[in-house]
Coordinates of C-alpha atoms in Angstrom, one line a residue:
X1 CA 22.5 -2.9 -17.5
X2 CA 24.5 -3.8 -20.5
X3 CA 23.1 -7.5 -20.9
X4 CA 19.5 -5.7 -20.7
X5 CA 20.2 -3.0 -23.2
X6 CA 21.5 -5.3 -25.8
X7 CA 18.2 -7.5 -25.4
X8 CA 15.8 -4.3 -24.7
X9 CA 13.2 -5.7 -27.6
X10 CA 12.7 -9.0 -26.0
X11 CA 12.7 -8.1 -22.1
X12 CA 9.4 -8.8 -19.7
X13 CA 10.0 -6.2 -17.4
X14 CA 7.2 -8.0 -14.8
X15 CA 9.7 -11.3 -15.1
X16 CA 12.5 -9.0 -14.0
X17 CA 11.0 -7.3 -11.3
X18 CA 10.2 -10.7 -9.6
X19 CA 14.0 -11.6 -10.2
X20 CA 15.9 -12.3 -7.1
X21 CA 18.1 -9.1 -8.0
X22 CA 14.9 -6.7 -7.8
X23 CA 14.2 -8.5 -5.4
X24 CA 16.4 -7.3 -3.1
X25 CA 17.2 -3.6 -5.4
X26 CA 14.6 -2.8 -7.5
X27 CA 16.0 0.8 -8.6
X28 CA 18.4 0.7 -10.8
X29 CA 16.6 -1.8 -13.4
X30 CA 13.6 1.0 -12.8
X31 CA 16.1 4.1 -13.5
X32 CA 17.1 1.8 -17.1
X33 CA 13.5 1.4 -17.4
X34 CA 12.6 4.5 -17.2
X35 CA 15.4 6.0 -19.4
X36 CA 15.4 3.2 -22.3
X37 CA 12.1 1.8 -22.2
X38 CA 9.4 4.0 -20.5
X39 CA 6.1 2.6 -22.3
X40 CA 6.6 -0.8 -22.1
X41 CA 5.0 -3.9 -23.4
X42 CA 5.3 -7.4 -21.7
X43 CA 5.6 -10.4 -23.1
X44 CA 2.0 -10.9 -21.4
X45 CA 1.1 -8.0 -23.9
X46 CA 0.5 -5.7 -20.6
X47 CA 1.9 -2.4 -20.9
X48 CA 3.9 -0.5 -18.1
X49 CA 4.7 2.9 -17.5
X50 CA 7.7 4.2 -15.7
X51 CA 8.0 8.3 -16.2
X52 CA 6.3 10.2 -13.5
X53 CA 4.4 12.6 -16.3
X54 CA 3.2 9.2 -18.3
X55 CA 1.9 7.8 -14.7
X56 CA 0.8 11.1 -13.1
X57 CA -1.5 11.5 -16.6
X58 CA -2.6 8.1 -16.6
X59 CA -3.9 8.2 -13.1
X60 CA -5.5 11.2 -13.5
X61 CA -7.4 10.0 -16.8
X62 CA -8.5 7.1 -15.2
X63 CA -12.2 7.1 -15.7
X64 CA -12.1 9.1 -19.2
X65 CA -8.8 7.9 -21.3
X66 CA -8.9 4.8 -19.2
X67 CA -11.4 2.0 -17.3
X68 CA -11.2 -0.7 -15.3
X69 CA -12.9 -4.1 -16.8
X70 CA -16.5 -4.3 -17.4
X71 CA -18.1 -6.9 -15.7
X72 CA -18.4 -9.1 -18.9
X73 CA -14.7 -9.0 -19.5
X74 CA -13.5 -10.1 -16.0
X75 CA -12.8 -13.3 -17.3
X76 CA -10.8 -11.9 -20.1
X77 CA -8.4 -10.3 -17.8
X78 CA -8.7 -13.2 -14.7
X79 CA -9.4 -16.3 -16.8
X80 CA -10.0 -18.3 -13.8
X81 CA -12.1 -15.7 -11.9
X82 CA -14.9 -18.6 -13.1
X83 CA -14.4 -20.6 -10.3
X84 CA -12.3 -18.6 -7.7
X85 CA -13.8 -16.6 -4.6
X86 CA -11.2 -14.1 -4.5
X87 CA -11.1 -13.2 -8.2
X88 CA -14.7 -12.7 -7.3
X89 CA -14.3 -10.4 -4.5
X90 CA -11.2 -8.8 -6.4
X91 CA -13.7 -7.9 -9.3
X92 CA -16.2 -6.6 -7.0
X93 CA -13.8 -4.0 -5.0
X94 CA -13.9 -0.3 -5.5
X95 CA -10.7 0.0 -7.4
X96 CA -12.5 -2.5 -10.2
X97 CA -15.6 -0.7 -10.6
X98 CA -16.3 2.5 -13.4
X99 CA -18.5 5.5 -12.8
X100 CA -21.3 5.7 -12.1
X101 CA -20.9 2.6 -9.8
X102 CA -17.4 3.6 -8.5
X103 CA -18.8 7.1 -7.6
X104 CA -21.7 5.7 -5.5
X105 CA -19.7 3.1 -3.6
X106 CA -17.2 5.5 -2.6
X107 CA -19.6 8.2 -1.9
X108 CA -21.1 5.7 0.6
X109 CA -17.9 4.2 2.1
X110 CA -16.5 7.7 2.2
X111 CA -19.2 9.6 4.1
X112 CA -18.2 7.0 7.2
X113 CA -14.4 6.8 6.4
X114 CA -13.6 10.3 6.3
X115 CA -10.0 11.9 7.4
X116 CA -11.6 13.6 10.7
X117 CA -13.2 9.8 11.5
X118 CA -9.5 8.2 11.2
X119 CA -7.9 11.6 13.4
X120 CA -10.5 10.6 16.7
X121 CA -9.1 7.7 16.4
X122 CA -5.5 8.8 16.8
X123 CA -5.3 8.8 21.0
X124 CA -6.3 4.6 20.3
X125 CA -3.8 4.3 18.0
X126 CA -1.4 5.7 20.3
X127 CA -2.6 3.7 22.9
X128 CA -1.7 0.4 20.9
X129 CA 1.8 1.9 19.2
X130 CA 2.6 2.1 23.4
X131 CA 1.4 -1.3 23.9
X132 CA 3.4 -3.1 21.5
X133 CA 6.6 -1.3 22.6
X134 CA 6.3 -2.0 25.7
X135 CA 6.0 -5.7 24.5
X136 CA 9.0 -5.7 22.9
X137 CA 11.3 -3.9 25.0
X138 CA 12.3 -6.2 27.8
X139 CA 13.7 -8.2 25.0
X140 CA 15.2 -5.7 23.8
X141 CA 16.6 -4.4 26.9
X142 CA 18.5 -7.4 27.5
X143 CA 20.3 -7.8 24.8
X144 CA 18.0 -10.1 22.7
X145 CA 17.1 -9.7 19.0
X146 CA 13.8 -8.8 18.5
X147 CA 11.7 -9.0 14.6
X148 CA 10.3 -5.8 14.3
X149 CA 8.8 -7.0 11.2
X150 CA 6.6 -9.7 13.5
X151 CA 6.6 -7.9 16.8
X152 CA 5.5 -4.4 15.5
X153 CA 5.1 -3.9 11.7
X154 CA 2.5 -6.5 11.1
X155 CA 1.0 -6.4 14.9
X156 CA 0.1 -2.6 14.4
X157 CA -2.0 -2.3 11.6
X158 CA -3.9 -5.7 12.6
X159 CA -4.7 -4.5 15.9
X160 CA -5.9 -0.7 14.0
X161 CA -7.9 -2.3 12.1
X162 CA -9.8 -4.4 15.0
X163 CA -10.4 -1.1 16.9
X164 CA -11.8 0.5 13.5
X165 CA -13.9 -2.4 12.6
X166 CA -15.0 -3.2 16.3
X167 CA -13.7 -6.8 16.4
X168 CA -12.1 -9.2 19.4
X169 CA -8.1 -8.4 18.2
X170 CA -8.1 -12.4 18.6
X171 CA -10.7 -12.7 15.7
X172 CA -8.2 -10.0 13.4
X173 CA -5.1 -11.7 14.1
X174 CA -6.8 -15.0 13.1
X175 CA -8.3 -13.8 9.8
X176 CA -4.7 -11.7 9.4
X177 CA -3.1 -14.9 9.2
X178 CA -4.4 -15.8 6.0
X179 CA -3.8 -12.5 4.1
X180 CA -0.4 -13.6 3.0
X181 CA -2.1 -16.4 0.7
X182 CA -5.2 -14.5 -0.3
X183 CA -2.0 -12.0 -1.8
X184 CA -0.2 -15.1 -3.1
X185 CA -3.4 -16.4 -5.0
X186 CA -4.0 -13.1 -6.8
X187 CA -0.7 -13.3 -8.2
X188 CA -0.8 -13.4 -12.0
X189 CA 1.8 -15.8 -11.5
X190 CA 0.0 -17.5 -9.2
X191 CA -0.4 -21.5 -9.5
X192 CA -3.8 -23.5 -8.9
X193 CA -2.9 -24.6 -5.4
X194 CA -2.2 -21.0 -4.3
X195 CA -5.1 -19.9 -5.8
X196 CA -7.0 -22.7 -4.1
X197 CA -5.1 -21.7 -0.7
X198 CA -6.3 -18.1 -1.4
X199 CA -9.7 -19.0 -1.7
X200 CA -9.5 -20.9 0.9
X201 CA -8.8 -17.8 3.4
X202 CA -11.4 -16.1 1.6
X203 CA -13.8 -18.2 2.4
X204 CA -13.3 -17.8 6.4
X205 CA -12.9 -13.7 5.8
X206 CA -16.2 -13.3 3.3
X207 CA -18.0 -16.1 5.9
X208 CA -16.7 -13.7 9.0
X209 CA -17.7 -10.7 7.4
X210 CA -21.2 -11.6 7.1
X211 CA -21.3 -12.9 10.8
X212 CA -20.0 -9.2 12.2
X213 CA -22.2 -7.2 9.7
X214 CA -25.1 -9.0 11.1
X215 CA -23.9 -8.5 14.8
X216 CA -23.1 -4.7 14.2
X217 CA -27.1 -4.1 12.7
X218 CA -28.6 -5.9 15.5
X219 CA -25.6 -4.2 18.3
X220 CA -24.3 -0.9 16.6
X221 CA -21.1 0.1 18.8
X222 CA -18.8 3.0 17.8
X223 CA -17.3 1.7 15.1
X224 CA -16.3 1.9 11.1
X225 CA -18.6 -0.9 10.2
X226 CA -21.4 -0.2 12.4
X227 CA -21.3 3.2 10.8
X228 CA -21.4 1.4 7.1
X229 CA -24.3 -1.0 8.4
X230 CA -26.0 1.7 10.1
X231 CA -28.9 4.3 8.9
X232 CA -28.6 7.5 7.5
X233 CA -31.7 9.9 7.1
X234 CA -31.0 11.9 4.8
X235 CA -29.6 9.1 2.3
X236 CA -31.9 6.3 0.9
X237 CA -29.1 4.5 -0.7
X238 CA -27.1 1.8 1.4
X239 CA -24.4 -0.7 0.8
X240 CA -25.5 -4.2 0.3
X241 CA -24.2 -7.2 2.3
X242 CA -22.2 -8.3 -0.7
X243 CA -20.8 -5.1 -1.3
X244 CA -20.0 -3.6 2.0
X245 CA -18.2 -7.0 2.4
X246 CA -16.1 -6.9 -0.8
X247 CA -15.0 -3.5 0.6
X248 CA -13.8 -4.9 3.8
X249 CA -12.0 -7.5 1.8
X250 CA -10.3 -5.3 -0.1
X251 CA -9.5 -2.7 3.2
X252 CA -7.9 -5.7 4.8
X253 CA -5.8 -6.6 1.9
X254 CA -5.3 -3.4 0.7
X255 CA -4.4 -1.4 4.4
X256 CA -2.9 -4.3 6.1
X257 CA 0.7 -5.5 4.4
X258 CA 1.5 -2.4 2.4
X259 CA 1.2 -0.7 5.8
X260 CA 3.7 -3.1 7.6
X261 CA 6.0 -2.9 4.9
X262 CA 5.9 1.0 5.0
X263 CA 6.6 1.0 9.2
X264 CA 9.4 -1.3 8.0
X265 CA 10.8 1.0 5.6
X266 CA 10.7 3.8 7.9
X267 CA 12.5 2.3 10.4
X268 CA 15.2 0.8 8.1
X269 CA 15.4 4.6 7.2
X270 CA 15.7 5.4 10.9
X271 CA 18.8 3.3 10.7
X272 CA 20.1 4.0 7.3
X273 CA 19.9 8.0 7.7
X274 CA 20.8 9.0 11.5
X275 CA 21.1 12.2 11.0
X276 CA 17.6 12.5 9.3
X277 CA 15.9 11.3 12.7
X278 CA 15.8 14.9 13.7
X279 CA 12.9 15.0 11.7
X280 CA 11.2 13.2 14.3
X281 CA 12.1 14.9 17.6
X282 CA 10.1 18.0 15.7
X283 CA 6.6 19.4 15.7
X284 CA 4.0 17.4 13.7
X285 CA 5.1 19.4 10.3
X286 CA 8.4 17.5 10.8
X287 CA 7.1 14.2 11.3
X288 CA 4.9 14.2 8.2
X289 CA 7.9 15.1 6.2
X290 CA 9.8 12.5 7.2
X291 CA 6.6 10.0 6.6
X292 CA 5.9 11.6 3.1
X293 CA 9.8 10.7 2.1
X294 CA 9.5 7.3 3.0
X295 CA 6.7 6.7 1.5
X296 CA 8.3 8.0 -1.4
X297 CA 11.5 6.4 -1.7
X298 CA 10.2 2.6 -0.8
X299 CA 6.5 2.7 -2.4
X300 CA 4.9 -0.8 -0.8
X301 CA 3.1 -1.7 -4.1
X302 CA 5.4 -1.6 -6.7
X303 CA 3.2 -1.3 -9.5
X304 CA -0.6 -1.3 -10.0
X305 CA -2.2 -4.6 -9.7
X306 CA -5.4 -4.0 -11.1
X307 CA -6.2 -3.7 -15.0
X308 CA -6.5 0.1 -16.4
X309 CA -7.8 -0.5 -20.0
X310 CA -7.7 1.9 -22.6
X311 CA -10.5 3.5 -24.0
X312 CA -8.8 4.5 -27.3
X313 CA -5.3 4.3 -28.7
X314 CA -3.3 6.5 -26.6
X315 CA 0.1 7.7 -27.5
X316 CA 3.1 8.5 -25.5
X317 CA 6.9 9.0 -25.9
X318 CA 6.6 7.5 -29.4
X319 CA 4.5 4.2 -28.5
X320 CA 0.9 3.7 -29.5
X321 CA -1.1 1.8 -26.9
X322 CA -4.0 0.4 -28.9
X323 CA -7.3 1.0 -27.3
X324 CA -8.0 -2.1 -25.2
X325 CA -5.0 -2.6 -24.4
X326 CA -4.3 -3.5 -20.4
X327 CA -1.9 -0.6 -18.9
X328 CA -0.1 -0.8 -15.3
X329 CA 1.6 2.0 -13.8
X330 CA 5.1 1.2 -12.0
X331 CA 5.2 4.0 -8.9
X332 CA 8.2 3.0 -8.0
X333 CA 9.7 4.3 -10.7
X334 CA 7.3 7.1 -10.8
X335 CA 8.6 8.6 -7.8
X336 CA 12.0 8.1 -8.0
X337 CA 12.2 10.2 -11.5
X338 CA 14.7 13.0 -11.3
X339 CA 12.2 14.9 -13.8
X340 CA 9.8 15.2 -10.9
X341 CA 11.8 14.8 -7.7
X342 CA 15.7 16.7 -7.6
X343 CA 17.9 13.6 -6.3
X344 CA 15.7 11.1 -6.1
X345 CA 17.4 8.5 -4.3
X346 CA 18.9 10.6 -1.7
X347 CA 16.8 10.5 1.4
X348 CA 15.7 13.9 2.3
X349 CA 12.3 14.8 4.2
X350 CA 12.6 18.8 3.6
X351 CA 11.3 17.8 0.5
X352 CA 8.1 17.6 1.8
X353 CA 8.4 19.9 4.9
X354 CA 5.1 22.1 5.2
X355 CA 3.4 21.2 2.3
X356 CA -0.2 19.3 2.0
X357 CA 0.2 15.4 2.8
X358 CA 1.7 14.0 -0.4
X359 CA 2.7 17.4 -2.0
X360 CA 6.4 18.0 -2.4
X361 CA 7.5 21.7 -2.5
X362 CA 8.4 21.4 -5.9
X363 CA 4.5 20.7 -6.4
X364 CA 4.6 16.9 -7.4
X365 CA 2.7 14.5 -6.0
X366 CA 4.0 11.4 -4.1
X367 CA 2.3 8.5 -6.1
X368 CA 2.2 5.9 -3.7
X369 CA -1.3 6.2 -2.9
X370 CA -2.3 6.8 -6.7
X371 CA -4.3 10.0 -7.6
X372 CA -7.6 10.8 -9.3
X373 CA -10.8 8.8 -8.4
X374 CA -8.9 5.5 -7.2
X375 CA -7.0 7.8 -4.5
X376 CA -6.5 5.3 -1.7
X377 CA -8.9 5.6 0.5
X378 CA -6.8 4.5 3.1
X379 CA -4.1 6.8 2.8
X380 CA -5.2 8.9 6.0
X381 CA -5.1 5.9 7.9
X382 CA -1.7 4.5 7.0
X383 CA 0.2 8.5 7.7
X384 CA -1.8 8.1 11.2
X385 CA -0.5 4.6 12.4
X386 CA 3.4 6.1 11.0
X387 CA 3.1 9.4 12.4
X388 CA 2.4 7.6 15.5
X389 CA 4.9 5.2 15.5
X390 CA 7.8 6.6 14.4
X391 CA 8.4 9.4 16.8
X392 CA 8.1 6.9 19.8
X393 CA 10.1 4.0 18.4
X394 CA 13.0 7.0 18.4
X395 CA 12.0 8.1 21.9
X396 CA 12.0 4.9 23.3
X397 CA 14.9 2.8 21.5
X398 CA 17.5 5.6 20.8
X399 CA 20.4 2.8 20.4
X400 CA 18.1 0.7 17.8
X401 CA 20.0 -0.8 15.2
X402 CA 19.6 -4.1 13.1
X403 CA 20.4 -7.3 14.3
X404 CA 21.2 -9.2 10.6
X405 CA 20.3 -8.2 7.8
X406 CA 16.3 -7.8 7.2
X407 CA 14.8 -11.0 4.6
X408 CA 12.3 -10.1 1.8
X409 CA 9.2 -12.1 0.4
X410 CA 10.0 -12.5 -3.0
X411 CA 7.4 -10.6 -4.4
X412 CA 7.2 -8.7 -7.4
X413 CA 4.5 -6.6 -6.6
X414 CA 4.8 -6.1 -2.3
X415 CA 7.8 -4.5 -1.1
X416 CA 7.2 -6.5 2.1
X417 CA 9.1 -8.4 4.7
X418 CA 9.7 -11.7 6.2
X419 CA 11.7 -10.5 9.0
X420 CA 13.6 -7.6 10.4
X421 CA 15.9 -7.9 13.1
X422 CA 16.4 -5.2 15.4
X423 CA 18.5 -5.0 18.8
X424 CA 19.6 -2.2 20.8
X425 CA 23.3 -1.4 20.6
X426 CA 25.3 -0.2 24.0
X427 CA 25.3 3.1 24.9
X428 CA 28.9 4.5 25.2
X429 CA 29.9 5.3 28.7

């Protein structure tokens, strides 16, 4: 990192992170971050934060030392949000809104989507983990290379969200195809034809949306959005159309690729760490562990996309942020600090063995789902679909090892995949 050292004053840390070398490694230029430049200002004039303590804080605070943009100053922070759908939604989801607004819509959402609602539906889950093995293992049986990536990573949480949301999987994997450009448009870096692509796919989500809400008043089933469409007695207050759609806008953007890139990190770990996999050939205690440390080590979303503005100026390790300023948190580098996790890039589940989801035994918290009132709300879901996945892809593929070396989207702010091939090796005689 000499090169970066010598030029610390002028580097744009969110131009280097999208640099085909963090790209493919994004940890050592976060350890020199972290150690040399821990509050750092873009050239953009966004600030980052790399120390776990600084992003632990600042996630916390969110709501009194910081706030996401008012509605008036959308366009100050997504100067095109004037004429693009997405922006629009993007604005309108929970992790844009302040109190008292965020604390209603998540109240609502939440009393639906709770933990116990996402552990009934673990047997289903199950059911389609199964499903999509068996798919994929006459392939690998005889011999063939098989993209994981494709086959299983992306296929899962598509098909777990169609159960939850009572759709034809046909309908998902059609709307799932767009994702990728909806993610693309909201890019900073995005140009005007992405954005315009993005929209585009926005369009045909926001327009399906509004089809199935109006199916699920009229034909409740057993399902997440019937539940959100439905009544409740004892509570006056409803989602609107327009809201309850933004929210499953942002669950399907949100849930769907950072949880394929997290089954593909798990599995690369699988591979990488052999003799971690004991881990899951355990009890349920084991497995989590093993989820909780992938999740750590390979966070999907590298940073926070979505502004946290300062309320006043705010000081830490020597550098005033002045109040207004935007502030992003990189949890990446959060939770591969050393002052917060002992050895932090060596691989190692008993770190989180028998502790509460997310809680190491040291006491810190695994950022990768944030913390305070933007917790994910998905969080429960995405250990579900892993702690389902994981212990069977060992069971049934012992011998599974990668075919080439896995390929990357090159994004700065997804961890995510193109491909990852996988292939069964012989077993020894």
């Amino acid at each position: 990192m000499g090169k970066q050292e010598a030029t610390a004053s002028c580097l744009d840390a969110f131009a280097e992170l999208a640099s085909p070398a963090c790209i493919d490694n994004p940890y050592p230029f976060m350890r020199w971050l972290r150690e040399h430049d821990p509050v750092h200002q873009a050239a953009s004039g966004l600030f980052l934060l790399s120390r776990y303590d600084d992003i632990y804080w600042a996630l916390k605070a969110t709501g009194d030392a910081f706030r996401g943009p008012a509605p008036g100053e959308v366009a100050r922070y997504f100067p095109r949000a004037a004429t693009s759908l997405s922006l629009n939604l993007l604005a309108s989801t929970l992790g844009m809104m302040n109190p008292p607004t965020h604390t209603r819509l998540r109240r609502l959402i939440s009393r639906d989507f709770t933990m116990h609602q996402i552990d009934l539906s673990r047997p289903s889950i199950a059911l389609i983990v199964e499903a999509r093995l068996g798919q994929m293992a006459p392939a690998l049986e005889r011999g063939e290379a098989v993209d994981l990536h494709r086959e299983f990573a992306l296929a899962l949480p598509m098909l777990v969200f169609a159960e939850l949301f009572g759709m034809p999987q046909d309908d998902m994997f059609g709307l799932a195809a767009g994702i990728g450009a909806i993610l693309e448009g909201l890019s900073p870096r995005a140009s005007d034809p992405q954005l315009a692509a993005a929209d585009a796919s926005s369009a045909r989500v926001k327009a399906y949306f509004g089809g199935l809400i109006e199916r699920k008043r009229t034909d409740p089933r057993n399902d997440i959005v019937s539940m959100l469409v439905g009544a409740h007695d004892d509570d006056a207050d409803t989602l609107s159309d327009a809201e309850l759609i933004s929210m499953l806008w942002g669950m399907l953007l949100g849930g769907f690729a950072t949880t394929a890139a997290t089954i593909d990190h798990a599995v690369l770990a699988m591979l990488a760490y052999p003799l971690q996999r004991h881990w899951l050939q355990r009890d349920a205690v084991g497995v989590k562990a093993f989820v909780e440390e992938v999740l750590r080590c390979d966070a999907p979303a590298m940073f926070s996309s979505i502004p946290r503005i300062a309320q006043r100026d705010i000081e830490l390790g020597g550098v005033v942020i002045p109040k207004n300023a935007d502030v992003r948190v990189l949890i990446a580098a959060g939770n591969r600090d050393p002052d917060a996790f002992a050895d932090p890039d060596r691989f190692d589940p008993a770190r989180f063995y028998g502790t509460t989801p997310g809680m190491s035994t040291d006491g810190k918290i695994m950022l990768s789902f944030g913390h305070g009132i933007h917790f994910c709300l998905g969080a429960q879901l995405a250990r579900v679909q892993l702690a389902e996945s994981l212990p069977r892809i060992q069971a049934r593929f012992p011998t599974l090892a990668l075919a080439e070396q896995p390929t990357r989207e090159p994004s700065a702010f997804l961890r995510t995949f193109r491909a990852l091939p996988v292939r069964l090796h012989a077993q020894e005689s």
